[in-house]
mmCIF file of C-alpha atoms and ligand atoms in Angstrom:
data_model
loop_
_atom_site.group_PDB
_atom_site.id
_atom_site.type_symbol
_atom_site.label_atom_id
_atom_site.label_comp_id
_atom_site.label_asym_id
_atom_site.label_seq_id
_atom_site.Cartn_x
_atom_site.Cartn_y
_atom_site.Cartn_z
ATOM 1 C CA MET A 1 -24.619 2.836 -34.401
ATOM 2 C CA GLN A 2 -20.954 3.243 -34.951
ATOM 3 C CA THR A 3 -19.758 2.198 -31.534
ATOM 4 C CA SER A 4 -20.888 -1.386 -31.711
ATOM 5 C CA SER A 5 -19.733 -2.073 -35.239
ATOM 6 C CA SER A 6 -16.130 -2.785 -34.312
ATOM 7 C CA LEU A 7 -17.146 -5.284 -31.695
ATOM 8 C CA SER A 8 -19.695 -7.161 -33.693
ATOM 9 C CA SER A 9 -18.041 -6.966 -37.101
ATOM 10 C CA SER A 10 -17.589 -10.736 -37.381
ATOM 11 C CA SER A 11 -21.269 -11.302 -37.040
ATOM 12 C CA SER A 12 -22.479 -8.782 -39.541
ATOM 13 C CA ASP A 13 -23.758 -11.397 -41.990
ATOM 14 C CA SER A 14 -25.445 -13.945 -39.835
ATOM 15 C CA LYS A 15 -26.640 -11.253 -37.445
ATOM 16 C CA PRO A 16 -27.527 -13.150 -34.279
ATOM 17 C CA GLN A 17 -30.523 -11.609 -32.665
ATOM 18 C CA MET A 18 -29.307 -8.622 -30.671
ATOM 19 C CA LYS A 19 -30.925 -8.321 -27.302
ATOM 20 C CA GLU A 20 -32.346 -4.901 -26.685
ATOM 21 C CA HIS A 21 -32.923 -5.652 -23.077
ATOM 22 C CA CYS A 22 -30.523 -7.147 -20.571
ATOM 23 C CA ASP A 23 -32.026 -9.139 -17.737
ATOM 24 C CA HIS A 24 -29.019 -8.967 -15.466
ATOM 25 C CA GLN A 25 -27.749 -5.536 -16.132
ATOM 26 C CA VAL A 26 -26.286 -4.930 -12.658
ATOM 27 C CA ASP A 27 -24.385 -8.214 -12.736
ATOM 28 C CA CYS A 28 -23.225 -7.504 -16.247
ATOM 29 C CA LEU A 29 -22.035 -4.081 -15.188
ATOM 30 C CA LYS A 30 -20.083 -5.541 -12.277
ATOM 31 C CA MET A 31 -18.475 -8.026 -14.602
ATOM 32 C CA ILE A 32 -17.561 -5.300 -17.060
ATOM 33 C CA GLN A 33 -15.887 -3.353 -14.290
ATOM 34 C CA LEU A 34 -13.904 -6.394 -13.164
ATOM 35 C CA ILE A 35 -12.719 -6.861 -16.718
ATOM 36 C CA LEU A 36 -11.685 -3.250 -17.248
ATOM 37 C CA ASP A 37 -9.903 -3.309 -13.885
ATOM 38 C CA GLY A 38 -7.993 -6.398 -14.902
ATOM 39 C CA GLU A 39 -9.555 -8.433 -12.095
ATOM 40 C CA ALA A 40 -11.765 -10.813 -14.012
ATOM 41 C CA THR A 41 -11.454 -14.556 -14.437
ATOM 42 C CA ASP A 42 -11.163 -16.212 -17.869
ATOM 43 C CA GLN A 43 -14.696 -17.411 -17.462
ATOM 44 C CA GLN A 44 -15.988 -13.871 -16.927
ATOM 45 C CA LEU A 45 -13.991 -12.664 -19.910
ATOM 46 C CA ALA A 46 -15.547 -15.294 -22.128
ATOM 47 C CA ARG A 47 -19.009 -14.406 -20.914
ATOM 48 C CA LEU A 48 -18.523 -10.728 -21.661
ATOM 49 C CA LYS A 49 -17.215 -11.513 -25.142
ATOM 50 C CA ALA A 50 -20.397 -13.400 -25.831
ATOM 51 C CA ASN A 51 -22.512 -10.551 -24.472
ATOM 52 C CA LEU A 52 -20.694 -8.004 -26.603
ATOM 53 C CA VAL A 53 -22.065 -9.543 -29.761
ATOM 54 C CA SER A 54 -25.508 -10.301 -28.518
ATOM 55 C CA CYS A 55 -26.591 -7.768 -25.900
ATOM 56 C CA GLN A 56 -27.082 -4.106 -26.748
ATOM 57 C CA PRO A 57 -27.189 -2.825 -23.144
ATOM 58 C CA CYS A 58 -23.949 -4.664 -22.358
ATOM 59 C CA ILE A 59 -22.246 -3.067 -25.351
ATOM 60 C CA GLN A 60 -23.344 0.357 -24.212
ATOM 61 C CA MET A 61 -22.301 -0.232 -20.632
ATOM 62 C CA TYR A 62 -18.925 -1.480 -21.803
ATOM 63 C CA HIS A 63 -18.323 1.662 -23.811
ATOM 64 C CA LEU A 64 -19.465 3.897 -21.025
ATOM 65 C CA GLU A 65 -17.248 2.278 -18.395
ATOM 66 C CA GLN A 66 -14.301 2.450 -20.750
ATOM 67 C CA GLU A 67 -15.022 6.092 -21.488
ATOM 68 C CA VAL A 68 -15.281 7.047 -17.808
ATOM 69 C CA LYS A 69 -12.012 5.301 -17.024
ATOM 70 C CA GLU A 70 -10.349 7.160 -19.854
ATOM 71 C CA LEU A 71 -11.727 10.496 -18.684
ATOM 72 C CA LEU A 72 -10.123 9.830 -15.305
ATOM 73 C CA THR A 73 -6.776 8.595 -16.580
ATOM 74 C CA LYS A 74 -6.225 10.716 -19.634
ATOM 75 C CA ARG A 75 -8.085 13.949 -19.154
ATOM 76 C CA MET A 76 -7.639 14.820 -15.540
ATOM 77 C CA GLU A 77 -4.505 16.725 -14.698
ATOM 78 C CA LYS A 78 -1.961 14.856 -12.592
ATOM 79 C CA LYS A 79 -0.596 17.170 -9.979
ATOM 80 C CA CYS A 80 3.153 16.987 -9.468
ATOM 81 C CA CYS A 81 4.813 17.525 -6.151
ATOM 82 C CA PRO A 82 6.299 21.034 -5.910
ATOM 83 C CA GLU A 83 10.103 21.084 -5.935
ATOM 84 C CA GLN A 84 10.060 23.120 -2.776
ATOM 85 C CA LEU A 85 8.266 20.376 -0.896
ATOM 86 C CA VAL A 86 10.715 17.740 -2.095
ATOM 87 C CA ALA A 87 13.565 19.898 -0.821
ATOM 88 C CA THR A 88 11.855 20.471 2.518
ATOM 89 C CA ILE A 89 11.255 16.778 3.084
ATOM 90 C CA LYS A 90 14.807 15.888 2.177
ATOM 91 C CA SER A 91 16.233 18.447 4.558
ATOM 92 C CA LYS A 92 13.884 17.514 7.379
ATOM 93 C CA ILE A 93 14.786 13.853 7.408
ATOM 94 C CA LEU A 94 18.461 14.779 7.673
ATOM 95 C CA THR A 95 17.801 16.198 11.128
ATOM 96 C CA PHE A 96 16.154 12.971 12.287
ATOM 97 C CA SER A 97 19.030 10.647 13.064
ATOM 98 C CA MET B 1 21.758 -5.446 10.107
ATOM 99 C CA SER B 2 22.306 -7.427 13.233
ATOM 100 C CA ASP B 3 24.549 -5.146 15.173
ATOM 101 C CA THR B 4 22.326 -2.210 15.809
ATOM 102 C CA PRO B 5 20.992 -1.500 19.295
ATOM 103 C CA THR B 6 17.563 -2.579 20.363
ATOM 104 C CA ARG B 7 14.534 -2.203 18.254
ATOM 105 C CA ASP B 8 13.143 0.318 20.665
ATOM 106 C CA ASP B 9 16.150 2.523 20.504
ATOM 107 C CA GLN B 10 15.994 2.518 16.795
ATOM 108 C CA ASP B 11 12.327 2.904 16.260
ATOM 109 C CA ARG B 12 11.882 5.675 18.653
ATOM 110 C CA THR B 13 14.831 7.783 17.862
ATOM 111 C CA GLY B 14 13.598 11.206 17.048
ATOM 112 C CA MET B 15 10.040 10.557 17.922
ATOM 113 C CA PRO B 16 8.429 13.456 19.711
ATOM 114 C CA ASP B 17 6.376 11.206 21.901
ATOM 115 C CA HIS B 18 6.199 7.574 22.670
ATOM 116 C CA GLY B 19 2.907 6.726 21.129
ATOM 117 C CA MET B 20 2.411 5.563 17.628
ATOM 118 C CA PRO B 21 0.451 7.989 15.540
ATOM 119 C CA ASP B 22 -3.205 7.238 15.774
ATOM 120 C CA HIS B 23 -3.862 4.730 13.093
ATOM 121 C CA GLY B 24 -1.176 6.438 11.177
ATOM 122 C CA GLY B 25 1.533 3.938 11.792
ATOM 123 C CA PRO B 26 2.553 2.002 8.749
ATOM 124 C CA SER B 27 2.205 -1.460 10.111
ATOM 125 C CA GLY B 28 3.144 -3.793 7.369
ATOM 126 C CA PRO B 29 0.577 -3.281 4.645
ATOM 127 C CA ASP B 30 1.455 -6.725 3.419
ATOM 128 C CA HIS B 31 -0.494 -8.083 6.268
ATOM 129 C CA LEU B 32 -4.175 -7.893 5.590
ATOM 130 C CA LEU B 33 -5.674 -6.894 8.860
ATOM 131 C CA PRO B 34 -9.224 -7.745 9.756
ATOM 132 C CA ASP B 35 -11.698 -4.993 9.194
ATOM 133 C CA GLY B 36 -11.390 -2.388 11.897
ATOM 134 C CA GLY B 37 -8.508 -4.166 13.532
ATOM 135 C CA PRO B 38 -5.618 -2.372 15.145
ATOM 136 C CA VAL B 39 -3.402 -0.833 12.528
ATOM 137 C CA ASP B 40 -1.064 1.150 14.663
ATOM 138 C CA GLN B 41 1.544 -1.284 15.846
ATOM 139 C CA PRO B 42 4.222 -1.259 13.209
ATOM 140 C CA SER B 43 6.369 -3.942 14.693
ATOM 141 C CA ALA B 44 3.796 -6.201 16.281
ATOM 142 C CA ASP B 45 3.693 -8.653 13.406
ATOM 143 C CA THR B 46 6.398 -7.372 11.143
ATOM 144 C CA PRO B 47 9.947 -7.910 12.243
ATOM 145 C CA ALA B 48 11.677 -4.567 12.412
ATOM 146 C CA ARG B 49 14.446 -4.090 9.899
ATOM 147 C CA ARG B 50 17.729 -3.162 11.396
ATOM 148 C CA TYR B 51 18.737 -0.515 8.946
ATOM 149 C CA THR B 52 21.812 1.549 9.537
ATOM 150 C CA ASP B 53 21.351 5.272 9.152
ATOM 151 C CA GLU B 54 22.939 5.097 5.761
ATOM 152 C CA GLN B 55 20.586 2.343 4.700
ATOM 153 C CA LYS B 56 17.615 4.324 5.936
ATOM 154 C CA TYR B 57 18.466 7.195 3.673
ATOM 155 C CA GLN B 58 19.077 4.815 0.843
ATOM 156 C CA VAL B 59 15.686 3.136 1.227
ATOM 157 C CA PHE B 60 14.024 6.498 1.628
ATOM 158 C CA ASN B 61 15.559 7.940 -1.507
ATOM 159 C CA LYS B 62 15.355 4.875 -3.690
ATOM 160 C CA GLU B 63 12.044 3.379 -2.646
ATOM 161 C CA PHE B 64 9.994 6.215 -1.214
ATOM 162 C CA MET B 65 10.897 9.358 -3.098
ATOM 163 C CA PRO B 66 10.083 8.003 -6.579
ATOM 164 C CA HIS B 67 6.408 7.909 -5.532
ATOM 165 C CA ILE B 68 6.210 11.489 -4.418
ATOM 166 C CA ASP B 69 4.315 12.783 -7.455
ATOM 167 C CA SER B 70 1.681 10.067 -7.128
ATOM 168 C CA MET B 71 1.476 10.766 -3.415
ATOM 169 C CA TYR B 72 1.038 14.457 -4.003
ATOM 170 C CA ASN B 73 -1.644 13.862 -6.580
ATOM 171 C CA PHE B 74 -3.445 11.533 -4.176
ATOM 172 C CA ALA B 75 -3.169 14.103 -1.378
ATOM 173 C CA PHE B 76 -4.450 16.844 -3.628
ATOM 174 C CA ARG B 77 -7.419 14.776 -4.801
ATOM 175 C CA LEU B 78 -8.280 13.928 -1.186
ATOM 176 C CA THR B 79 -7.940 17.407 0.276
ATOM 177 C CA THR B 80 -8.735 19.384 -2.906
ATOM 178 C CA ASP B 81 -6.375 22.015 -1.555
ATOM 179 C CA GLU B 82 -2.722 22.603 -2.409
ATOM 180 C CA ASP B 83 -1.614 23.737 1.042
ATOM 181 C CA ASP B 84 -3.307 20.789 2.716
ATOM 182 C CA ALA B 85 -1.793 18.474 0.134
ATOM 183 C CA ASN B 86 1.631 19.892 0.930
ATOM 184 C CA ASP B 87 1.197 19.305 4.660
ATOM 185 C CA LEU B 88 -0.228 15.853 4.180
ATOM 186 C CA VAL B 89 2.575 14.709 1.903
ATOM 187 C CA GLN B 90 5.210 16.128 4.213
ATOM 188 C CA ASP B 91 3.677 14.493 7.288
ATOM 189 C CA THR B 92 3.412 11.212 5.468
ATOM 190 C CA TYR B 93 7.012 11.167 4.331
ATOM 191 C CA LEU B 94 8.272 12.120 7.764
ATOM 192 C CA LYS B 95 6.191 9.374 9.296
ATOM 193 C CA ALA B 96 7.474 6.952 6.697
ATOM 194 C CA PHE B 97 11.016 7.819 7.629
ATOM 195 C CA ARG B 98 10.311 7.532 11.328
ATOM 196 C CA PHE B 99 8.841 4.068 10.885
ATOM 197 C CA ILE B 100 11.154 2.943 8.154
ATOM 198 C CA SER B 101 12.233 -0.070 10.192
ATOM 199 C CA SER B 102 8.815 -1.596 9.676
ATOM 200 C CA PHE B 103 9.185 -1.372 5.928
ATOM 201 C CA GLU B 104 10.662 -4.398 4.276
ATOM 202 C CA GLN B 105 12.904 -3.508 1.414
ATOM 203 C CA GLY B 106 11.715 -4.776 -1.918
ATOM 204 C CA THR B 107 8.062 -4.966 -0.887
ATOM 205 C CA ASN B 108 5.377 -2.684 -2.232
ATOM 206 C CA ALA B 109 6.588 0.749 -1.151
ATOM 207 C CA LYS B 110 3.915 2.592 -3.036
ATOM 208 C CA ALA B 111 1.055 0.780 -1.307
ATOM 209 C CA TRP B 112 2.820 1.158 2.028
ATOM 210 C CA LEU B 113 3.124 4.919 1.549
ATOM 211 C CA PHE B 114 -0.409 5.329 0.282
ATOM 212 C CA ARG B 115 -1.678 3.559 3.343
ATOM 213 C CA ILE B 116 0.127 5.945 5.663
ATOM 214 C CA LEU B 117 -1.139 8.913 3.712
ATOM 215 C CA LYS B 118 -4.702 7.695 3.786
ATOM 216 C CA ASN B 119 -4.536 7.090 7.541
ATOM 217 C CA SER B 120 -2.999 10.485 8.169
ATOM 218 C CA PHE B 121 -5.728 12.070 6.138
ATOM 219 C CA ILE B 122 -8.469 10.350 8.104
ATOM 220 C CA ASN B 123 -6.926 11.092 11.464
ATOM 221 C CA ASP B 124 -5.428 14.506 11.046
ATOM 222 C CA TYR B 125 -6.907 16.350 8.142
ATOM 223 C CA ARG B 126 -10.529 15.481 7.988
ATOM 224 C CA LYS B 127 -10.904 16.783 11.527
ATOM 225 C CA LYS B 128 -9.373 20.140 10.972
ATOM 226 C CA SER B 129 -10.426 20.526 7.403
ATOM 227 C CA LYS B 130 -11.662 24.027 6.626
ATOM 228 C CA GLU B 131 -14.903 22.801 5.254
ATOM 229 C CA PRO B 132 -15.997 20.183 7.749
ATOM 230 C CA ALA B 133 -16.043 16.796 6.084
ATOM 231 C CA LYS B 134 -19.123 16.749 3.939
ATOM 232 C CA VAL B 135 -19.768 13.133 4.661
ATOM 233 C CA ASP B 136 -18.330 11.027 7.378
ATOM 234 C CA TYR B 137 -16.840 7.659 6.480
ATOM 235 C CA GLN B 138 -19.126 6.051 8.986
ATOM 236 C CA ASP B 139 -22.201 7.684 7.542
ATOM 237 C CA VAL B 140 -21.245 6.617 4.094
ATOM 238 C CA GLU B 141 -20.763 3.072 5.211
ATOM 239 C CA THR B 142 -24.132 2.820 6.842
ATOM 240 C CA THR B 143 -25.887 4.633 4.033
ATOM 241 C CA TYR B 144 -24.352 2.819 1.134
ATOM 242 C CA ASN B 145 -22.931 -0.360 2.447
ATOM 243 C CA SER B 146 -26.086 -2.367 2.570
ATOM 244 C CA GLU B 147 -26.381 -4.745 -0.307
ATOM 245 C CA ASP B 148 -29.752 -3.481 -1.237
ATOM 246 C CA ALA B 149 -30.983 -2.995 -4.738
ATOM 247 C CA GLU B 150 -31.279 0.718 -4.245
ATOM 248 C CA SER B 151 -27.567 1.245 -4.231
ATOM 249 C CA GLU B 152 -26.963 -1.296 -6.956
ATOM 250 C CA HIS B 153 -28.154 -0.057 -10.240
ATOM 251 C CA THR B 154 -26.951 1.071 -13.603
ATOM 252 C CA VAL B 155 -26.838 4.684 -14.673
ATOM 253 C CA ASP B 156 -28.647 5.524 -17.840
ATOM 254 C CA LEU B 157 -25.950 7.333 -19.743
ATOM 255 C CA ARG B 158 -24.269 6.988 -23.125
ATOM 256 C CA ALA B 159 -20.515 7.074 -23.573
ATOM 257 C CA GLU B 160 -20.925 9.717 -26.271
ATOM 258 C CA SER B 161 -22.659 12.026 -23.814
ATOM 259 C CA VAL B 162 -19.582 12.396 -21.641
ATOM 260 C CA SER B 163 -16.845 12.042 -24.198
ATOM 261 C CA ASP B 164 -16.533 15.801 -24.655
ATOM 262 C CA LEU B 165 -16.053 16.613 -20.988
ATOM 263 C CA ILE B 166 -12.734 18.253 -20.169
ATOM 264 C CA GLY B 167 -10.400 17.372 -17.318
ATOM 265 C CA ASP B 168 -11.569 20.117 -15.012
ATOM 266 C CA GLU B 169 -15.167 19.035 -15.362
ATOM 267 C CA VAL B 170 -14.232 15.445 -14.589
ATOM 268 C CA ALA B 171 -12.252 16.652 -11.564
ATOM 269 C CA THR B 172 -15.205 18.670 -10.323
ATOM 270 C CA ALA B 173 -17.482 15.658 -10.646
ATOM 271 C CA LEU B 174 -14.970 13.486 -8.823
ATOM 272 C CA ASN B 175 -14.475 16.047 -6.070
ATOM 273 C CA SER B 176 -18.181 16.135 -5.402
ATOM 274 C CA LEU B 177 -18.195 12.501 -4.332
ATOM 275 C CA PRO B 178 -17.966 11.579 -0.639
ATOM 276 C CA VAL B 179 -14.332 11.130 0.181
ATOM 277 C CA ASP B 180 -14.217 7.353 0.494
ATOM 278 C CA PHE B 181 -15.874 6.888 -2.868
ATOM 279 C CA ARG B 182 -13.457 9.376 -4.346
ATOM 280 C CA THR B 183 -10.633 7.419 -2.750
ATOM 281 C CA VAL B 184 -11.397 4.074 -4.379
ATOM 282 C CA ILE B 185 -11.687 5.692 -7.791
ATOM 283 C CA ILE B 186 -8.374 7.471 -7.382
ATOM 284 C CA LEU B 187 -6.641 4.327 -6.204
ATOM 285 C CA CYS B 188 -8.110 2.088 -8.885
ATOM 286 C CA ASP B 189 -8.507 4.213 -11.977
ATOM 287 C CA ILE B 190 -5.878 6.855 -11.530
ATOM 288 C CA GLU B 191 -3.166 5.004 -9.637
ATOM 289 C CA GLY B 192 -3.871 1.560 -11.012
ATOM 290 C CA PHE B 193 -3.744 -0.350 -7.751
ATOM 291 C CA THR B 194 -5.146 -3.875 -7.750
ATOM 292 C CA TYR B 195 -8.150 -4.717 -5.592
ATOM 293 C CA GLU B 196 -5.854 -6.607 -3.268
ATOM 294 C CA GLU B 197 -3.557 -3.639 -2.839
ATOM 295 C CA MET B 198 -6.520 -1.374 -2.275
ATOM 296 C CA ALA B 199 -7.858 -3.699 0.407
ATOM 297 C CA LYS B 200 -4.570 -3.361 2.240
ATOM 298 C CA ILE B 201 -4.291 0.385 1.792
ATOM 299 C CA LEU B 202 -7.824 0.929 3.011
ATOM 300 C CA ASP B 203 -7.977 -1.860 5.597
ATOM 301 C CA ILE B 204 -11.164 -3.294 4.160
ATOM 302 C CA PRO B 205 -11.996 -6.701 2.644
ATOM 303 C CA ILE B 206 -11.708 -7.135 -1.106
ATOM 304 C CA GLY B 207 -15.452 -7.618 -1.373
ATOM 305 C CA THR B 208 -15.938 -4.173 0.089
ATOM 306 C CA VAL B 209 -13.429 -2.716 -2.352
ATOM 307 C CA ARG B 210 -15.431 -4.190 -5.193
ATOM 308 C CA SER B 211 -18.808 -2.989 -4.031
ATOM 309 C CA ARG B 212 -17.544 0.423 -2.998
ATOM 310 C CA LEU B 213 -16.004 0.877 -6.436
ATOM 311 C CA HIS B 214 -19.241 -0.129 -8.056
ATOM 312 C CA ARG B 215 -21.156 2.456 -6.047
ATOM 313 C CA ALA B 216 -18.508 5.111 -6.470
ATOM 314 C CA ARG B 217 -18.687 4.736 -10.218
ATOM 315 C CA ASN B 218 -22.437 4.924 -10.258
ATOM 316 C CA LEU B 219 -22.270 8.157 -8.283
ATOM 317 C CA LEU B 220 -19.588 9.504 -10.567
ATOM 318 C CA LYS B 221 -21.600 8.691 -13.639
ATOM 319 C CA GLU B 222 -24.592 10.488 -12.184
ATOM 320 C CA LYS B 223 -22.451 13.558 -11.583
ATOM 321 C CA LEU B 224 -20.989 13.325 -15.050
ATOM 322 C CA ARG B 225 -24.436 13.034 -16.515
ATOM 323 C CA ASP B 226 -25.596 16.133 -14.651
ATOM 324 C CA TYR B 227 -22.518 17.955 -15.809
ATOM 325 C CA ALA B 228 -22.836 16.859 -19.389
ATOM 326 C CA SER B 229 -26.471 17.868 -19.621
ATOM 327 C CA SER B 230 -25.876 21.235 -17.956
ATOM 328 C CA MET B 231 -23.048 21.869 -20.405
ATOM 329 C CA GLY B 232 -25.281 20.938 -23.279
ATOM 330 C CA TYR B 233 -23.341 17.849 -24.236
ATOM 331 C CA ASN B 234 -26.153 15.533 -25.054
ATOM 332 C CA GLU B 235 -26.964 12.807 -27.442
ATOM 333 C CA GLU B 236 -28.907 15.056 -29.786
ATOM 334 C CA SER B 237 -25.833 17.037 -30.618
ATOM 335 C CA GLU B 238 -23.960 13.854 -31.479
ATOM 336 C CA GLU B 239 -26.424 12.633 -34.027
HETATM 337 ZN ZN1 ZN C 301 -26.294 -8.020 -20.969
#
């Protein structure tokens, strides 16, 4: 599949056995989320890197989490505050002091 | 900063009543309060700033106003209603001004403001919301907060299955989540707060932030999966 090729390109020749089943999928998922949130330790980062060349479920989870984050950040509209409200707030605080 | 009257005179100028807003007071968000602890005493542990009136307006305009679009977006995602978002943002900014002496210049204004908005939402809006809150925070906590295997799982879904969803569909899926799950996703993924900042905004331990996010994302993925399959975006069409 095309999605994993970029991540495992360095190993295309030797082809380490790719796990089709992950024994600690929930823990792996939690780690992936920490990494994408920028909250992971170096140790966790290293472990994920290893998983991304050897564990098919981890690769898929990684892509999915990344995709969902992108849907939220890039596709959803960001509402801007109406000008009218900005003006109202500014005028209201002037009457405070 | 040292020649202003008493703290009381300053803090309470212009306040309609003496009490702090119910859990709406922006006590220093830099102080991580214990879960469920009192959060409504702005100056109990944070020394009040003695801002002059001029300084107050300066802080307000330079540190608070730049976040107004993010605040509005947050309010809109919480209330899913433009009028409610308007009211919520206005209330929050007026509260922020009223309690400006408990804000320390140069600290994290965005987190401080988000915390006030979140508290105002819980205390004022969820009660009088047109559609009564679908799920109560408390219910959610007891239903999902146990560390049981049932709530910890992975969702069987491929990235390709959801990659064609449009913004409105993602928003609908997000809106269908119970509000405190929606909240952590907004704060983390949309606003980019760190776990530590989120813990302070939400008054919960970091461990709870982490597990709530994990559950929120599982729920969101389930919604996205439902959406994608009902829209006919499925793996077959990708191959
Ligand atoms: Zn794995």
